[in-house]
């Protein structure tokens, strides 16, 4: 199968040739003809599957071939994304695909001045990539009209709900013309996503592909148990011991990111951080420098790192486990891409045992524990397995105290390549309830 056989026009084929795309990925093979035929789409696919081209190519073709010229302050196609970085990334891809087409494209997001965005929108934009909050601001200030809108794309819809954008989405939805094409992309089809799809989509075609970048047998996954307060120390120890070159590190909170970056920089380690509190320009610069290997350690919260396409990353470290088990799959998907081997290490403390259990159940594997001498936790992390059980050690019958000390047995597991476990299928529903998002308002920018 080629892009030409999917029905794409010559200017797009030329762009793809320049980019070196030879064969459509599975999501592209399914989505492109359906979108060209005007169908609504509900697609389970995440970063790494080629989903951006899957919706952007046919969208650009429809914009180039059909419909009226865009008028002042109007937009003909809208791509909603959860984060600023993703807005930049998607727009950059769109810009490359549209290189040979006479279309105007643009991206708007918060954290930067709104005035230049208002100016730019004055003459109208064929395709706009936007985060929900800034889009509504622009709409309410009459900088945007939706009367010409023919297509809406919700990219990473699950993440948008997770970040508490459901109200913004409802408000945007109310402002859009009823007659339009809608494409929804989500890593998983949860009940909330199905509810959203029911409201927004019209007889959608369902597309499901497993992510190309979660190649279970190419990512070696293991955990080290440690007391919470000793995590920074353990991180530096492992870094030196393993002679880590380039690492993407995930921390739970903005404060956690800042504290670790400060600690690493204090030790003369080339580290930087990205999270929702930092100005957009700073975030982008840190990311660009990391991609260019000018920064060795990039510490990020999930919101800042979601969906980012970082090539050839050898190692991902979960300094904290993610609150939502599915984020573990996204995080480790940043390594072991395109057949390369990668490693994903999680530092786990006793407080995180339920999060660990949810991850093991979702990925259907028991993560190997690698004990680190001198970092044995005082607060033991109970044993877990892929059944979702947290195994509480039976209390030993009380014996009269004989000899002192000794400590607990170290949990030294052999490294197991995760390929020995069942393949990771993020679209599989966990049997037990894990902390997933709901549509209610939630704190934004963790
Ligand atoms: P995405 O899942 O849209 O974030 O895309 C992941 C990466 O795959 C990006 O770097 C794309 O440029 C690349 N890509 C997408 N489609 C193809 C294709 N058909 N052939 C080669 N690379 C692709």
Tab-separated table of C-alpha atoms and ligand atoms in Angstrom:
chain	number	residue	atom	x	y	z
A	1	UNK	CA	0.000	0.000	0.000
A	2	UNK	CA	1.211	3.513	-0.789
A	3	UNK	CA	-0.009	6.996	0.077
A	4	UNK	CA	-1.024	7.420	-3.567
A	5	UNK	CA	-3.345	4.397	-3.396
A	6	UNK	CA	-5.042	5.951	-0.375
A	7	UNK	CA	-6.140	8.762	-2.657
A	8	UNK	CA	-3.858	11.600	-1.567
A	9	UNK	CA	-3.191	14.381	-4.047
A	10	UNK	CA	0.169	15.113	-5.621
A	11	UNK	CA	1.200	18.172	-3.521
A	12	UNK	CA	0.811	16.065	-0.367
A	13	UNK	CA	2.650	13.108	-1.906
A	14	UNK	CA	5.534	15.455	-2.695
A	15	UNK	CA	5.696	16.623	0.934
A	16	UNK	CA	5.695	13.022	2.133
A	17	UNK	CA	8.510	12.188	-0.225
A	18	UNK	CA	10.533	15.078	1.185
A	19	UNK	CA	9.849	13.782	4.702
A	20	UNK	CA	10.827	10.247	3.711
A	21	UNK	CA	7.476	8.630	4.560
A	22	UNK	CA	7.223	5.618	2.276
A	23	UNK	CA	4.469	3.411	3.622
A	24	UNK	CA	1.329	4.451	5.498
A	25	UNK	CA	1.169	3.261	9.110
A	26	UNK	CA	-1.914	1.192	10.109
A	27	UNK	CA	-3.770	4.185	11.543
A	28	UNK	CA	-3.025	6.196	8.408
A	29	UNK	CA	-4.194	3.346	6.154
A	30	UNK	CA	-7.525	3.267	7.977
A	31	UNK	CA	-8.058	6.942	8.741
A	32	UNK	CA	-7.034	8.645	5.488
A	33	UNK	CA	-9.677	7.105	3.157
A	34	UNK	CA	-12.392	7.442	5.829
A	35	UNK	CA	-11.668	11.129	6.454
A	36	UNK	CA	-11.477	11.826	2.711
A	37	UNK	CA	-14.912	10.214	2.385
A	38	UNK	CA	-16.244	12.652	4.968
A	39	UNK	CA	-16.793	10.121	7.770
A	40	UNK	CA	-16.601	10.940	11.470
A	41	UNK	CA	-13.889	8.953	13.194
A	42	UNK	CA	-13.294	7.537	16.629
A	43	UNK	CA	-9.717	6.332	16.731
A	44	UNK	CA	-7.738	4.681	19.523
A	45	UNK	CA	-4.179	5.648	18.737
A	46	UNK	CA	-1.436	7.501	20.498
A	47	UNK	CA	1.796	9.265	19.710
A	48	UNK	CA	4.180	7.109	17.754
A	49	UNK	CA	1.489	5.503	15.599
A	50	UNK	CA	1.600	8.232	12.958
A	51	UNK	CA	-1.847	9.498	13.968
A	52	UNK	CA	-1.020	13.151	13.265
A	53	UNK	CA	-0.503	12.463	9.570
A	54	UNK	CA	-3.535	10.153	9.755
A	55	UNK	CA	-5.838	13.097	10.342
A	56	UNK	CA	-3.788	16.024	9.032
A	57	UNK	CA	-3.169	14.734	5.492
A	58	UNK	CA	-6.798	14.095	4.515
A	59	UNK	CA	-7.861	17.230	6.355
A	60	UNK	CA	-5.462	19.373	4.338
A	61	UNK	CA	-6.639	17.689	1.160
A	62	UNK	CA	-10.296	18.464	1.928
A	63	UNK	CA	-9.405	22.066	2.743
A	64	UNK	CA	-7.458	22.444	-0.496
A	65	UNK	CA	-10.079	20.783	-2.701
A	66	UNK	CA	-13.389	21.792	-1.164
A	67	UNK	CA	-15.194	24.651	0.500
A	68	UNK	CA	-15.051	28.423	0.223
A	69	UNK	CA	-12.047	30.687	0.748
A	70	UNK	CA	-11.566	31.510	4.391
A	71	UNK	CA	-12.968	34.875	5.523
A	72	UNK	CA	-11.770	37.311	8.204
A	73	UNK	CA	-11.432	35.815	11.697
A	74	UNK	CA	-12.755	32.497	10.490
A	75	UNK	CA	-11.294	29.040	10.707
A	76	UNK	CA	-12.190	26.085	8.490
A	77	UNK	CA	-10.597	23.215	10.436
A	78	UNK	CA	-9.802	23.102	14.110
A	79	UNK	CA	-7.465	20.676	15.872
A	80	UNK	CA	-7.840	20.733	19.659
A	81	UNK	CA	-4.907	19.429	21.692
A	82	UNK	CA	-4.324	19.278	25.475
A	83	UNK	CA	-0.945	21.002	25.807
A	84	UNK	CA	1.060	23.852	24.351
A	85	UNK	CA	3.930	21.595	23.329
A	86	UNK	CA	1.576	19.313	21.489
A	87	UNK	CA	0.032	22.330	19.747
A	88	UNK	CA	3.498	23.316	18.496
A	89	UNK	CA	4.362	19.771	17.511
A	90	UNK	CA	1.120	19.110	15.633
A	91	UNK	CA	1.319	22.473	13.898
A	92	UNK	CA	4.893	21.818	12.842
A	93	UNK	CA	3.796	18.496	11.287
A	94	UNK	CA	0.831	20.206	9.581
A	95	UNK	CA	3.116	22.918	8.244
A	96	UNK	CA	5.404	20.325	6.687
A	97	UNK	CA	2.557	18.364	5.115
A	98	UNK	CA	0.961	21.565	3.751
A	99	UNK	CA	4.233	22.853	2.297
A	100	UNK	CA	2.959	22.632	-1.297
A	101	UNK	CA	-0.609	23.756	-0.668
A	102	UNK	CA	-1.951	27.335	-0.649
A	103	UNK	CA	-3.379	27.031	2.872
A	104	UNK	CA	-2.933	29.159	5.962
A	105	UNK	CA	-2.226	27.248	9.172
A	106	UNK	CA	-1.560	28.504	12.677
A	107	UNK	CA	-1.348	27.401	16.333
A	108	UNK	CA	-2.722	29.204	19.410
A	109	UNK	CA	-2.181	28.310	23.057
A	110	UNK	CA	-1.960	29.957	26.455
A	111	UNK	CA	1.119	31.082	28.312
A	112	UNK	CA	2.046	33.588	25.593
A	113	UNK	CA	0.625	36.989	24.665
A	114	UNK	CA	-2.813	36.847	23.048
A	115	UNK	CA	-2.422	40.005	20.905
A	116	UNK	CA	-0.206	38.600	18.151
A	117	UNK	CA	-2.599	35.665	17.930
A	118	UNK	CA	-5.558	38.029	17.510
A	119	UNK	CA	-3.699	39.914	14.776
A	120	UNK	CA	-2.849	36.733	12.943
A	121	UNK	CA	-6.437	35.484	13.048
A	122	UNK	CA	-7.782	38.687	11.477
A	123	UNK	CA	-7.242	37.483	7.944
A	124	UNK	CA	-8.646	34.021	8.716
A	125	UNK	CA	-6.894	30.669	8.991
A	126	UNK	CA	-7.674	27.471	7.081
A	127	UNK	CA	-6.416	25.157	9.790
A	128	UNK	CA	-5.969	26.142	13.418
A	129	UNK	CA	-4.320	24.037	16.123
A	130	UNK	CA	-5.409	25.167	19.596
A	131	UNK	CA	-5.522	24.359	23.271
A	132	UNK	CA	-9.103	24.650	24.599
A	133	UNK	CA	-8.620	27.509	27.105
A	134	UNK	CA	-6.922	29.922	24.702
A	135	UNK	CA	-9.348	29.050	21.926
A	136	UNK	CA	-12.280	30.065	24.136
A	137	UNK	CA	-10.522	33.299	25.153
A	138	UNK	CA	-10.067	34.197	21.491
A	139	UNK	CA	-13.650	33.276	20.689
A	140	UNK	CA	-15.035	35.347	23.565
A	141	UNK	CA	-12.983	38.335	22.459
A	142	UNK	CA	-14.462	38.019	18.963
A	143	UNK	CA	-11.103	37.200	17.431
A	144	UNK	CA	-12.542	33.929	16.112
A	145	UNK	CA	-15.721	32.854	14.341
A	146	UNK	CA	-16.769	29.287	13.690
A	147	UNK	CA	-19.337	29.854	10.926
A	148	UNK	CA	-16.978	28.396	8.297
A	149	UNK	CA	-15.829	25.464	10.391
A	150	UNK	CA	-16.098	22.178	8.493
A	151	UNK	CA	-13.899	19.823	10.545
A	152	UNK	CA	-13.091	19.423	14.228
A	153	UNK	CA	-10.298	17.148	15.478
A	154	UNK	CA	-10.009	16.229	19.153
A	155	UNK	CA	-6.457	14.989	19.582
A	156	UNK	CA	-5.575	13.123	22.793
A	157	UNK	CA	-9.184	13.491	23.900
A	158	UNK	CA	-8.603	11.326	26.976
A	159	UNK	CA	-5.896	13.688	28.122
A	160	UNK	CA	-8.099	16.710	27.626
A	161	UNK	CA	-10.698	15.197	29.935
A	162	UNK	CA	-7.984	14.152	32.342
A	163	UNK	CA	-6.746	17.726	32.537
A	164	UNK	CA	-10.199	18.999	33.368
A	165	UNK	CA	-11.049	20.486	29.978
A	166	UNK	CA	-14.516	18.911	29.784
A	167	UNK	CA	-16.268	22.210	30.489
A	168	UNK	CA	-14.192	24.064	27.902
A	169	UNK	CA	-14.927	21.307	25.388
A	170	UNK	CA	-18.655	21.610	26.085
A	171	UNK	CA	-18.495	25.384	25.577
A	172	UNK	CA	-16.555	25.025	22.329
A	173	UNK	CA	-18.940	22.334	21.171
A	174	UNK	CA	-21.916	24.683	21.705
A	175	UNK	CA	-20.275	27.378	19.575
A	176	UNK	CA	-19.585	25.114	16.583
A	177	UNK	CA	-21.872	24.569	13.589
A	178	UNK	CA	-23.897	21.363	13.983
A	179	UNK	CA	-23.061	20.232	10.471
A	180	UNK	CA	-19.395	19.344	10.458
A	181	UNK	CA	-16.993	16.427	10.362
A	182	UNK	CA	-15.516	15.359	13.713
A	183	UNK	CA	-12.476	13.158	14.349
A	184	UNK	CA	-11.692	11.980	17.856
A	185	UNK	CA	-8.320	10.477	18.804
A	186	UNK	CA	-7.750	8.958	22.208
A	187	UNK	CA	-5.260	6.530	23.737
A	188	UNK	CA	-8.121	4.499	25.188
A	189	UNK	CA	-11.892	4.323	24.889
A	190	UNK	CA	-13.013	4.855	28.458
A	191	UNK	CA	-16.656	5.373	29.411
A	192	UNK	CA	-16.044	9.133	29.496
A	193	UNK	CA	-14.582	9.100	26.013
A	194	UNK	CA	-17.526	7.086	24.747
A	195	UNK	CA	-19.870	9.614	26.338
A	196	UNK	CA	-18.018	12.481	24.664
A	197	UNK	CA	-18.034	10.607	21.361
A	198	UNK	CA	-21.781	10.035	21.680
A	199	UNK	CA	-22.327	13.797	22.000
A	200	UNK	CA	-19.890	14.924	19.339
A	201	UNK	CA	-19.696	12.261	16.635
A	202	UNK	CA	-22.157	11.232	13.982
A	203	UNK	CA	-22.104	7.552	13.002
A	204	UNK	CA	-18.335	7.323	13.478
A	205	UNK	CA	-16.035	4.736	12.028
A	206	UNK	CA	-14.030	3.114	14.815
A	207	UNK	CA	-10.315	2.601	14.302
A	208	UNK	CA	-8.091	0.848	16.826
A	209	UNK	CA	-4.375	0.294	16.505
A	210	UNK	CA	-1.800	-0.759	19.048
A	211	UNK	CA	0.900	1.809	19.544
A	212	UNK	CA	4.024	1.274	17.503
A	213	UNK	CA	6.147	2.800	20.211
A	214	UNK	CA	5.198	0.495	23.065
A	215	UNK	CA	7.318	-2.367	21.846
A	216	UNK	CA	7.269	-4.450	24.995
A	217	UNK	CA	10.145	-6.621	23.941
A	218	UNK	CA	12.465	-3.700	23.234
A	219	UNK	CA	11.968	-1.841	26.526
A	220	UNK	CA	13.640	-3.378	29.534
A	221	UNK	CA	11.537	-2.383	32.523
A	222	UNK	CA	12.471	-2.710	36.172
A	223	UNK	CA	11.903	-1.002	39.471
A	224	UNK	CA	14.045	-0.127	42.452
A	225	UNK	CA	12.318	0.101	45.808
A	226	UNK	CA	13.463	2.928	48.030
A	227	UNK	CA	12.238	5.224	50.783
A	228	UNK	CA	10.606	8.377	49.424
A	229	UNK	CA	13.086	10.774	50.989
A	230	UNK	CA	16.046	8.953	49.461
A	231	UNK	CA	14.824	9.035	45.858
A	232	UNK	CA	17.032	11.988	44.773
A	233	UNK	CA	20.087	10.342	46.270
A	234	UNK	CA	19.263	7.015	44.604
A	235	UNK	CA	18.711	8.736	41.269
A	236	UNK	CA	22.167	10.331	41.368
A	237	UNK	CA	23.694	7.039	42.494
A	238	UNK	CA	22.094	5.079	39.633
A	239	UNK	CA	22.998	7.785	37.169
A	240	UNK	CA	26.650	7.615	38.081
A	241	UNK	CA	26.717	3.851	38.353
A	242	UNK	CA	25.001	3.355	34.995
A	243	UNK	CA	26.919	6.236	33.337
A	244	UNK	CA	23.614	7.540	32.014
A	245	UNK	CA	23.978	9.825	29.038
A	246	UNK	CA	20.528	11.147	28.197
A	247	UNK	CA	17.530	10.575	30.408
A	248	UNK	CA	13.942	11.743	30.433
A	249	UNK	CA	12.718	11.740	34.031
A	250	UNK	CA	9.092	11.918	35.097
A	251	UNK	CA	8.104	13.462	38.405
A	252	UNK	CA	4.591	13.809	39.770
A	253	UNK	CA	4.414	17.489	40.629
A	254	UNK	CA	5.866	20.805	39.486
A	255	UNK	CA	7.574	21.175	42.837
A	256	UNK	CA	9.014	17.713	42.440
A	257	UNK	CA	10.424	18.666	39.032
A	258	UNK	CA	11.956	21.889	40.365
A	259	UNK	CA	13.439	20.216	43.444
A	260	UNK	CA	15.120	17.459	41.439
A	261	UNK	CA	16.456	19.853	38.805
A	262	UNK	CA	17.841	22.089	41.535
A	263	UNK	CA	19.491	19.147	43.251
A	264	UNK	CA	21.061	17.888	40.007
A	265	UNK	CA	22.242	21.321	38.937
A	266	UNK	CA	23.716	21.796	42.409
A	267	UNK	CA	25.823	18.712	41.743
A	268	UNK	CA	27.003	20.155	38.448
A	269	UNK	CA	24.757	17.871	36.387
A	270	UNK	CA	23.369	19.302	33.181
A	271	UNK	CA	19.638	19.148	33.940
A	272	UNK	CA	16.541	21.131	33.057
A	273	UNK	CA	12.842	20.805	33.792
A	274	UNK	CA	9.513	21.345	32.086
A	275	UNK	CA	6.097	21.678	33.715
A	276	UNK	CA	2.880	23.600	33.377
A	277	UNK	CA	4.033	26.567	35.472
A	278	UNK	CA	6.947	27.512	33.262
A	279	UNK	CA	6.537	30.045	30.472
A	280	UNK	CA	6.014	28.469	27.104
A	281	UNK	CA	9.265	29.783	25.641
A	282	UNK	CA	11.254	28.282	28.525
A	283	UNK	CA	9.558	24.914	28.122
A	284	UNK	CA	10.166	24.844	24.405
A	285	UNK	CA	13.794	25.868	24.815
A	286	UNK	CA	14.429	23.128	27.397
A	287	UNK	CA	12.843	20.573	25.115
A	288	UNK	CA	14.752	21.713	22.039
A	289	UNK	CA	18.009	21.620	23.964
A	290	UNK	CA	17.233	18.137	25.249
A	291	UNK	CA	16.427	16.943	21.736
A	292	UNK	CA	19.728	18.448	20.540
A	293	UNK	CA	21.519	16.577	23.376
A	294	UNK	CA	22.583	19.884	24.940
A	295	UNK	CA	20.734	18.937	28.126
A	296	UNK	CA	21.518	15.574	29.673
A	297	UNK	CA	18.618	15.158	32.078
A	298	UNK	CA	15.160	16.521	31.346
A	299	UNK	CA	12.735	16.296	34.259
A	300	UNK	CA	9.071	16.676	33.356
A	301	UNK	CA	5.537	16.306	34.649
A	302	UNK	CA	3.206	14.207	32.541
A	303	UNK	CA	1.305	17.208	31.266
A	304	UNK	CA	4.412	18.746	29.784
A	305	UNK	CA	5.732	15.549	28.286
A	306	UNK	CA	2.604	13.947	26.904
A	307	UNK	CA	2.662	13.287	23.212
A	308	UNK	CA	6.138	14.613	22.627
A	309	UNK	CA	8.026	12.895	19.888
A	310	UNK	CA	11.575	12.518	21.084
A	311	UNK	CA	13.701	10.290	18.906
A	312	UNK	CA	16.133	7.607	20.074
A	313	UNK	CA	15.838	8.043	23.797
A	314	UNK	CA	17.778	5.276	25.576
A	315	UNK	CA	16.330	5.675	29.046
A	316	UNK	CA	13.210	6.840	30.845
A	317	UNK	CA	13.150	7.101	34.626
A	318	UNK	CA	9.967	7.316	36.637
A	319	UNK	CA	11.161	9.279	39.616
A	320	UNK	CA	7.553	9.039	40.782
A	321	UNK	CA	5.007	6.585	39.452
A	322	UNK	CA	2.160	8.151	37.486
A	323	UNK	CA	-1.225	8.575	39.161
A	324	UNK	CA	-2.974	7.246	36.072
A	325	UNK	CA	-1.642	3.800	35.154
A	326	UNK	CA	-1.987	4.430	31.428
A	327	UNK	CA	0.535	7.246	31.684
A	328	UNK	CA	3.144	4.601	32.475
A	329	UNK	CA	2.684	3.238	28.967
A	330	UNK	CA	3.018	6.718	27.481
A	331	UNK	CA	6.113	7.415	29.512
A	332	UNK	CA	7.971	4.241	28.644
A	333	UNK	CA	6.890	4.669	25.035
A	334	UNK	CA	9.427	7.495	24.804
A	335	UNK	CA	12.149	4.882	24.629
A	336	UNK	CA	12.672	1.705	22.632
A	337	UNK	CA	11.196	3.345	19.560
A	338	UNK	CA	11.484	2.032	16.038
A	339	UNK	CA	13.046	-1.243	17.126
A	340	UNK	CA	15.810	0.367	19.221
A	341	UNK	CA	16.296	-1.046	22.689
A	342	UNK	CA	15.418	1.102	25.640
A	343	UNK	CA	15.208	0.958	29.364
A	344	UNK	CA	12.557	2.190	31.778
A	345	UNK	CA	13.394	2.355	35.466
A	346	UNK	CA	10.935	3.294	38.200
A	347	UNK	CA	11.902	4.380	41.690
A	348	UNK	CA	9.096	3.100	43.886
A	349	UNK	CA	8.401	3.902	47.524
A	350	UNK	CA	5.924	2.248	49.887
A	351	UNK	CA	3.292	4.978	49.324
A	352	UNK	CA	3.176	4.051	45.663
A	353	UNK	CA	2.331	0.374	46.003
A	354	UNK	CA	-1.223	0.787	44.722
A	355	UNK	CA	0.001	2.742	41.702
A	356	UNK	CA	2.532	-0.013	41.012
A	357	UNK	CA	-0.145	-2.640	41.283
A	358	UNK	CA	-2.403	-0.758	38.827
A	359	UNK	CA	0.468	-0.497	36.320
A	360	UNK	CA	1.288	-4.184	36.601
A	361	UNK	CA	-2.321	-5.105	36.098
A	362	UNK	CA	-2.730	-2.822	33.093
A	363	UNK	CA	0.473	-4.016	31.430
A	364	UNK	CA	-0.114	-7.604	32.556
A	365	UNK	CA	3.337	-8.086	33.893
A	366	UNK	CA	5.038	-8.109	37.240
A	367	UNK	CA	7.830	-5.585	37.085
A	368	UNK	CA	11.168	-6.966	38.138
A	369	UNK	CA	12.547	-5.550	41.365
A	370	UNK	CA	16.219	-4.742	41.384
A	371	UNK	CA	17.521	-4.120	44.874
A	372	UNK	CA	20.147	-1.441	45.248
A	373	UNK	CA	22.544	-2.107	48.122
A	374	UNK	CA	22.628	0.772	50.610
A	375	UNK	CA	19.195	1.964	49.488
A	376	UNK	CA	17.111	-0.783	51.049
A	377	UNK	CA	13.883	0.922	52.146
A	378	UNK	CA	12.978	1.132	55.780
A	379	UNK	CA	9.346	1.187	54.666
A	380	UNK	CA	9.094	-1.990	52.654
A	381	UNK	CA	7.120	-1.897	49.391
A	382	UNK	CA	4.688	-4.844	49.641
A	383	UNK	CA	4.922	-7.467	46.903
A	384	UNK	CA	2.633	-6.974	43.943
A	385	UNK	CA	1.812	-8.925	40.831
A	386	UNK	CA	-0.092	-8.555	37.597
A	387	UNK	CA	-3.307	-9.859	39.178
A	388	UNK	CA	-3.689	-6.529	40.946
A	389	UNK	CA	-3.126	-8.069	44.325
A	390	UNK	CA	-0.972	-6.274	46.814
A	391	UNK	CA	0.483	-9.162	48.710
A	392	UNK	CA	0.601	-8.436	52.379
A	393	UNK	CA	3.240	-10.581	53.951
A	394	UNK	CA	1.653	-12.834	56.576
A	395	UNK	CA	2.599	-11.723	59.993
A	396	UNK	CA	5.276	-13.935	61.424
A	397	UNK	CA	4.284	-15.729	64.589
A	398	UNK	CA	5.806	-13.915	67.475
A	399	UNK	CA	9.027	-15.503	68.549
A	400	UNK	CA	11.046	-14.626	71.508
A	401	UNK	CA	13.720	-12.188	70.397
A	402	UNK	CA	16.871	-14.152	69.678
A	403	UNK	CA	19.591	-12.367	67.766
A	404	UNK	CA	19.210	-8.729	66.763
A	405	UNK	CA	19.355	-6.938	63.433
A	406	UNK	CA	19.642	-8.699	60.143
A	407	UNK	CA	17.020	-6.610	58.379
A	408	UNK	CA	14.598	-7.852	55.768
A	409	UNK	CA	15.610	-10.013	52.887
A	410	UNK	CA	16.609	-8.013	49.864
A	411	UNK	CA	14.349	-8.336	46.929
A	412	UNK	CA	16.904	-9.055	44.251
A	413	UNK	CA	15.152	-10.092	41.097
A	414	UNK	CA	16.833	-11.027	37.873
A	415	UNK	CA	16.320	-8.566	35.039
A	416	UNK	CA	13.582	-9.811	32.848
A	417	UNK	CA	13.096	-8.470	29.430
A	418	UNK	CA	9.499	-7.316	29.331
A	419	UNK	CA	9.156	-9.227	26.077
A	420	UNK	CA	8.724	-12.286	28.246
A	421	UNK	CA	5.462	-10.875	29.466
A	422	UNK	CA	2.286	-10.418	27.483
A	423	UNK	CA	2.491	-7.494	25.064
A	424	UNK	CA	1.318	-4.171	26.387
A	425	UNK	CA	-2.099	-3.273	25.053
A	426	UNK	CA	-3.153	0.083	26.409
A	427	UNK	CA	-6.613	-0.233	24.959
A	428	UNK	CA	-7.316	-3.251	27.138
A	429	UNK	CA	-9.605	-2.385	29.979
A	430	UNK	CA	-8.256	-3.224	33.386
A	431	UNK	CA	-10.285	-5.749	35.288
A	432	UNK	CA	-10.113	-3.805	38.490
A	433	UNK	CA	-10.861	-0.120	38.763
A	434	UNK	CA	-7.705	1.891	38.377
A	435	UNK	CA	-7.611	5.637	38.830
A	436	UNK	CA	-8.776	6.883	35.470
A	437	UNK	CA	-10.149	10.278	34.572
A	438	UNK	CA	-13.737	11.345	34.700
A	439	UNK	CA	-15.469	14.189	32.977
A	440	UNK	CA	-15.818	16.303	36.089
A	441	UNK	CA	-13.712	19.415	36.580
A	442	UNK	CA	-10.231	18.629	37.691
A	443	UNK	CA	-7.094	20.432	38.557
A	444	UNK	CA	-5.246	21.493	35.444
A	445	UNK	CA	-1.522	21.448	34.843
A	446	UNK	CA	-0.258	18.912	37.387
B	1	LIG	P1	2.806	10.725	15.559
B	1	LIG	O1	2.256	9.423	16.080
B	1	LIG	O2	1.844	11.396	14.653
B	1	LIG	O3	3.300	11.604	16.661
B	1	LIG	O4	4.095	10.359	14.653
B	1	LIG	C1	5.221	9.766	15.180
B	1	LIG	C2	6.433	9.912	14.285
B	1	LIG	O5	6.324	9.090	13.137
B	1	LIG	C3	6.654	11.341	13.770
B	1	LIG	O6	8.015	11.638	13.911
B	1	LIG	C4	6.277	11.265	12.309
B	1	LIG	O7	7.004	12.192	11.543
B	1	LIG	C5	6.606	9.835	11.950
B	1	LIG	N1	5.750	9.248	10.885
B	1	LIG	C6	4.415	9.349	10.801
B	1	LIG	N2	3.952	8.646	9.741
B	1	LIG	C7	5.012	8.076	9.159
B	1	LIG	C8	5.181	7.218	8.012
B	1	LIG	N3	4.139	6.799	7.291
B	1	LIG	N4	6.426	6.836	7.694
B	1	LIG	C9	7.480	7.241	8.442
B	1	LIG	N5	7.405	8.046	9.529
B	1	LIG	C10	6.176	8.454	9.887
